[in-house]
Short mmCIF file of C-alpha atoms in Angstrom, two decimals:
data_model
loop_
_atom_site.label_atom_id
_atom_site.label_comp_id
_atom_site.label_asym_id
_atom_site.label_seq_id
_atom_site.Cartn_x
_atom_site.Cartn_y
_atom_site.Cartn_z
CA MET E 284 -6.91 -6.28 35.82
CA ALA E 285 -9.31 -5.39 33.38
CA HIS E 286 -12.79 -7.03 32.39
CA VAL E 287 -15.21 -6.17 29.82
CA THR E 288 -18.25 -5.96 30.35
CA SER E 289 -21.42 -5.64 28.82
CA GLU E 290 -21.09 -2.12 27.79
CA THR E 291 -17.25 -1.15 27.60
CA ARG E 292 -14.15 -3.15 27.48
CA PRO E 293 -11.51 -0.79 29.25
CA PRO E 294 -7.80 -0.35 28.82
CA ALA E 295 -5.70 -3.23 29.64
CA VAL E 296 -2.08 -1.88 28.54
CA ALA E 297 -2.53 2.01 29.23
CA GLY E 298 0.49 2.72 31.67
CA LEU E 299 2.60 -0.21 30.30
CA PHE E 300 2.78 -0.42 26.66
CA TYR E 301 1.58 3.34 26.32
CA PRO E 302 0.60 6.63 28.71
CA ALA E 303 -2.40 6.26 30.76
CA ASP E 304 -2.32 10.21 30.79
CA PRO E 305 -3.98 11.78 27.86
CA GLY E 306 -2.12 14.65 27.65
CA GLU E 307 1.15 12.36 27.81
CA LEU E 308 -0.52 10.28 25.24
CA ARG E 309 -1.65 12.46 22.95
CA ALA E 310 2.10 14.69 22.65
CA MET E 311 3.51 11.42 22.16
CA VAL E 312 1.42 10.04 19.31
CA GLU E 313 1.36 13.61 17.98
CA ALA E 314 5.15 13.19 18.01
CA TYR E 315 5.42 9.78 16.45
CA LEU E 316 2.77 11.22 13.16
CA ALA E 317 4.43 14.44 12.84
CA GLU E 318 7.58 12.90 12.56
CA ALA E 319 6.45 10.26 10.31
CA ALA E 320 4.48 12.66 7.88
CA ALA E 321 7.65 14.52 7.54
CA ARG E 322 8.63 11.66 5.26
CA LEU E 323 5.59 10.13 3.63
CA PRO E 324 6.31 10.58 0.60
CA GLU E 325 4.12 13.20 -1.29
CA GLY E 326 0.82 12.40 -3.27
CA THR E 327 0.83 9.26 -1.15
CA PRO E 328 -2.58 8.19 -1.22
CA VAL E 329 -5.23 7.06 1.67
CA PRO E 330 -4.47 3.64 1.78
CA LYS E 331 -7.49 0.89 1.96
CA ALA E 332 -5.38 -1.76 4.37
CA VAL E 333 -2.33 -0.96 6.36
CA ILE E 334 -0.30 -3.32 8.49
CA ALA E 335 0.84 -1.74 11.57
CA PRO E 336 3.15 -3.45 14.48
CA HIS E 337 1.89 -3.74 17.91
CA ALA E 338 4.72 -3.53 20.56
CA GLY E 339 5.33 -0.93 23.41
CA TYR E 340 5.52 2.66 22.08
CA ILE E 341 8.91 3.56 22.70
CA TYR E 342 9.82 0.40 20.51
CA SER E 343 7.01 0.14 17.80
CA GLY E 344 5.22 3.63 18.00
CA PRO E 345 7.35 5.09 15.42
CA VAL E 346 6.60 2.42 13.00
CA ALA E 347 2.85 2.41 13.15
CA ALA E 348 2.77 5.87 12.98
CA THR E 349 4.15 5.44 9.29
CA ALA E 350 1.29 4.05 8.54
CA TYR E 351 -1.26 5.91 10.31
CA ALA E 352 0.15 8.91 8.84
CA ALA E 353 -1.04 8.69 5.51
CA LEU E 354 -4.99 8.42 6.66
CA ALA E 355 -4.92 11.88 7.67
CA PRO E 356 -6.53 13.03 4.32
CA ALA E 357 -9.09 10.43 4.99
CA ARG E 358 -10.59 12.16 8.15
CA GLY E 359 -13.78 12.53 8.12
CA ARG E 360 -14.60 10.15 5.58
CA ILE E 361 -13.41 6.57 7.39
CA ARG E 362 -16.10 6.03 8.82
CA ARG E 363 -15.30 2.23 9.93
CA VAL E 364 -11.79 0.58 11.31
CA VAL E 365 -11.91 -3.14 10.61
CA LEU E 366 -9.24 -4.24 13.42
CA LEU E 367 -7.48 -7.75 13.24
CA GLY E 368 -4.55 -8.95 15.50
CA PRO E 369 -3.66 -12.39 16.77
CA SER E 370 -4.43 -13.81 20.15
CA HIS E 371 -1.78 -13.90 22.74
CA ARG E 372 -3.00 -14.90 25.62
CA VAL E 373 -6.23 -16.64 25.14
CA PRO E 374 -6.00 -19.83 22.89
CA PHE E 375 -9.34 -20.64 20.65
CA ARG E 376 -10.60 -21.84 17.33
CA GLY E 377 -11.50 -18.96 15.50
CA ILE E 378 -12.20 -15.34 15.43
CA ALA E 379 -13.46 -13.63 18.11
CA ALA E 380 -15.67 -10.95 18.15
CA PRO E 381 -16.09 -8.46 21.49
CA GLY E 382 -19.81 -8.24 23.01
CA ALA E 383 -18.64 -4.81 24.26
CA ALA E 384 -20.00 -1.82 22.81
CA TRP E 385 -17.51 0.65 23.28
CA PHE E 386 -14.01 -0.24 23.45
CA GLU E 387 -12.23 2.74 25.85
CA THR E 388 -8.88 4.39 25.78
CA PRO E 389 -7.68 7.44 27.79
CA PHE E 390 -8.85 9.30 24.47
CA GLY E 391 -12.38 8.16 24.86
CA ARG E 392 -14.54 5.35 23.90
CA VAL E 393 -15.18 4.50 20.12
CA PRO E 394 -17.86 2.58 19.46
CA VAL E 395 -18.54 -1.23 18.23
CA ASP E 396 -19.89 -1.75 15.18
CA ARG E 397 -22.81 -4.31 16.32
CA GLU E 398 -24.17 -4.33 12.49
CA ALA E 399 -20.82 -5.75 11.00
CA ILE E 400 -20.37 -8.02 13.88
CA ALA E 401 -23.36 -9.26 13.87
CA GLU E 402 -23.14 -10.21 9.95
CA ILE E 403 -20.21 -12.29 10.42
CA LEU E 404 -21.68 -13.70 12.87
CA GLU E 405 -23.04 -15.78 10.21
CA LEU E 406 -19.35 -17.47 9.29
CA PRO E 407 -18.63 -20.40 11.62
CA GLN E 408 -14.99 -19.17 12.13
CA VAL E 409 -16.68 -16.20 14.21
CA GLN E 410 -17.56 -16.34 17.66
CA VAL E 411 -18.60 -13.83 20.65
CA LEU E 412 -15.50 -14.14 22.82
CA ASP E 413 -14.99 -11.52 25.35
CA ALA E 414 -12.02 -13.69 27.17
CA ALA E 415 -10.03 -13.18 24.27
CA HIS E 416 -10.38 -9.15 24.29
CA ALA E 417 -9.90 -8.94 28.01
CA GLN E 418 -6.21 -8.80 28.11
CA GLU E 419 -5.48 -8.49 24.23
CA HIS E 420 -2.90 -5.53 23.32
CA SER E 421 -3.07 -6.31 20.24
CA LEU E 422 -5.95 -4.72 18.82
CA GLU E 423 -5.33 -1.61 21.94
CA VAL E 424 -2.81 -0.20 20.75
CA HIS E 425 -3.66 0.89 17.67
CA LEU E 426 -6.74 2.79 18.90
CA PRO E 427 -5.03 5.90 20.16
CA PHE E 428 -3.38 6.37 16.65
CA LEU E 429 -6.20 5.93 15.16
CA GLN E 430 -8.50 8.26 17.15
CA ALA E 431 -5.71 10.72 17.05
CA VAL E 432 -5.77 11.02 12.93
CA LEU E 433 -9.59 10.03 12.10
CA GLY E 434 -11.36 11.39 14.81
CA ASP E 435 -14.93 9.94 15.05
CA PHE E 436 -15.06 6.01 13.24
CA ALA E 437 -16.83 2.78 14.74
CA LEU E 438 -15.08 -0.14 15.44
CA VAL E 439 -15.16 -4.13 14.36
CA PRO E 440 -12.10 -5.14 16.78
CA LEU E 441 -11.59 -9.18 16.37
CA VAL E 442 -8.97 -11.51 17.04
CA VAL E 443 -7.80 -13.74 15.33
CA GLY E 444 -6.88 -17.28 16.94
CA ASP E 445 -6.08 -20.99 15.68
CA ALA E 446 -7.64 -20.33 11.94
CA THR E 447 -6.83 -20.14 8.44
CA PRO E 448 -6.03 -17.70 6.91
CA GLN E 449 -8.82 -18.34 4.15
CA GLU E 450 -11.11 -17.86 6.83
CA VAL E 451 -9.80 -14.57 7.69
CA ALA E 452 -9.84 -13.66 4.33
CA GLU E 453 -13.89 -14.57 4.30
CA VAL E 454 -14.34 -12.18 6.84
CA ILE E 455 -12.82 -9.18 5.36
CA GLU E 456 -14.04 -9.54 2.01
CA ARG E 457 -17.40 -9.64 4.37
CA LEU E 458 -16.49 -6.42 5.38
CA TRP E 459 -15.05 -5.00 2.85
CA ASP E 460 -17.01 -1.97 1.78
CA GLY E 461 -16.04 1.17 0.20
CA PRO E 462 -13.55 3.71 1.43
CA GLU E 463 -15.07 4.38 3.96
CA THR E 464 -13.98 1.12 5.79
CA LEU E 465 -10.59 0.62 6.29
CA ILE E 466 -8.78 -2.67 7.02
CA VAL E 467 -5.81 -2.55 9.63
CA VAL E 468 -4.08 -6.17 10.63
CA SER E 469 -1.41 -5.53 13.50
CA SER E 470 1.82 -7.71 13.68
CA ASP E 471 4.85 -7.66 14.84
CA LEU E 472 7.89 -9.34 12.64
CA SER E 473 10.67 -11.79 13.90
CA HIS E 474 11.04 -12.40 17.61
CA TYR E 475 14.66 -12.79 19.95
CA LEU E 476 16.96 -13.13 16.92
CA ASP E 477 20.05 -10.78 17.00
CA TYR E 478 19.94 -7.58 14.68
CA ASP E 479 21.40 -8.78 11.40
CA THR E 480 19.27 -12.35 11.26
CA ALA E 481 16.23 -9.97 12.31
CA ARG E 482 16.95 -7.96 9.22
CA ARG E 483 17.69 -10.41 6.90
CA ILE E 484 14.61 -12.95 7.57
CA ASP E 485 12.00 -9.23 8.10
CA ALA E 486 13.30 -8.52 4.28
CA VAL E 487 12.22 -11.74 3.03
CA THR E 488 8.87 -11.36 5.25
CA ALA E 489 8.28 -7.50 3.44
CA ARG E 490 9.20 -9.07 -0.17
CA ALA E 491 6.31 -11.69 0.32
CA ILE E 492 3.99 -8.93 1.68
CA GLU E 493 4.70 -6.41 -1.36
CA ASN E 494 4.36 -9.86 -4.02
CA LEU E 495 1.36 -10.75 -1.87
CA GLN E 496 2.15 -14.45 -1.19
CA PRO E 497 0.55 -15.76 1.63
CA GLU E 498 2.18 -18.84 1.45
CA ALA E 499 5.60 -17.17 1.90
CA ILE E 500 4.53 -16.13 5.54
CA GLY E 501 5.33 -18.49 8.31
CA TYR E 502 4.43 -18.35 12.36
CA GLU E 503 8.33 -17.61 12.90
CA GLN E 504 8.42 -14.72 10.96
CA ALA E 505 5.20 -12.33 12.27
CA CYS E 506 3.62 -13.44 15.38
CA GLY E 507 0.13 -11.87 13.46
CA ARG E 508 1.17 -14.70 10.35
CA ILE E 509 -2.34 -15.64 10.14
CA PRO E 510 -4.23 -12.38 9.96
CA VAL E 511 -1.17 -10.67 7.63
CA ASN E 512 -1.77 -13.74 5.64
CA GLY E 513 -5.50 -13.39 5.10
CA LEU E 514 -5.35 -10.02 4.28
CA LEU E 515 -3.03 -10.52 1.46
CA TRP E 516 -5.26 -13.27 0.18
CA ALA E 517 -7.93 -10.57 0.27
CA ALA E 518 -5.96 -7.86 -1.11
CA ARG E 519 -4.86 -10.26 -4.26
CA ARG E 520 -8.60 -10.81 -5.72
CA HIS E 521 -9.25 -6.79 -5.35
CA GLY E 522 -5.74 -6.60 -7.37
CA LEU E 523 -4.23 -4.48 -4.60
CA HIS E 524 -0.92 -3.49 -4.33
CA ALA E 525 1.11 -3.35 -1.35
CA HIS E 526 4.06 -0.74 -0.05
CA THR E 527 6.60 -0.93 2.53
CA MET E 528 6.91 2.07 4.34
CA ASP E 529 8.80 1.49 7.35
CA LEU E 530 11.08 -1.63 8.55
CA ARG E 531 12.70 -1.72 11.63
CA ASN E 532 13.20 -3.62 14.67
CA SER E 533 13.68 -2.53 18.47
CA GLY E 534 17.00 -2.61 17.97
CA ASP E 535 16.69 0.49 16.12
CA THR E 536 14.24 2.30 18.17
CA ALA E 537 14.89 1.39 22.10
CA GLY E 538 16.49 -1.58 22.57
CA PRO E 539 19.44 -3.69 22.93
CA ARG E 540 20.78 -5.35 19.62
CA ASP E 541 21.12 -8.74 20.65
CA GLN E 542 17.13 -10.09 20.78
CA VAL E 543 15.30 -7.65 18.54
CA VAL E 544 11.88 -7.61 17.58
CA GLY E 545 10.50 -6.63 13.78
CA TYR E 546 8.15 -4.03 12.77
CA GLY E 547 7.24 -3.17 10.06
CA ALA E 548 4.68 -0.82 7.88
CA TRP E 549 2.61 -1.44 4.93
CA LEU E 550 0.34 0.49 2.58
CA PHE E 551 -2.58 -1.25 0.58
CA HIS E 552 -3.85 0.43 -2.60
#
């Protein structure tokens, strides 16, 4: 069982959601990215923000890669990643920052941007809560993709608990910055519906994201609806446009079709 120390938050789901062996993990991530890059429309601009899923890699890795492949031209330019995902294990009010100085994966350690965290701790909805990070997979599974695509970057990892989308948007706005900062929101879509019902509901969610309509996305449509909707509020204010890059479910990737989980990837320019 992984525990956060004052220095390093170790991986909690390596060997479960993705391979713990660095060589095996790199081969898997690079294969997903190569497949996604081959499908990426020519001239796709580097996004300011992305939404990507957080399931086990065999289920959602190909979908997440369609978001991350678009970041390849920004290697060396994106220096900070603000990563927000929902809490699956620990109930709490607000938004949880870590006390750790590093997040570790099989690819190595990623430094936490402590200055950025100190800045947002001025907001009443943000607290340091290591327990929210210790076993949470919704942030961790994105790190190997980000490490593979971006190389070196600083991380602002935030687990979202019982918060309003407006509270999340306020944090995103505080950290918005220029093209050197990327915003990543982690969310899966519908859960445990049959294949056709899931496709129908996930298509409605995709349209709401494309139309920047946070009021149109409910809890049953996306487990990360609060950070997703927070991003939509911020994107609306900054005049961004959302583009659906992929929309599938576990019935398309590695699971049966009687009960599926939906996955999507979006770029915001």
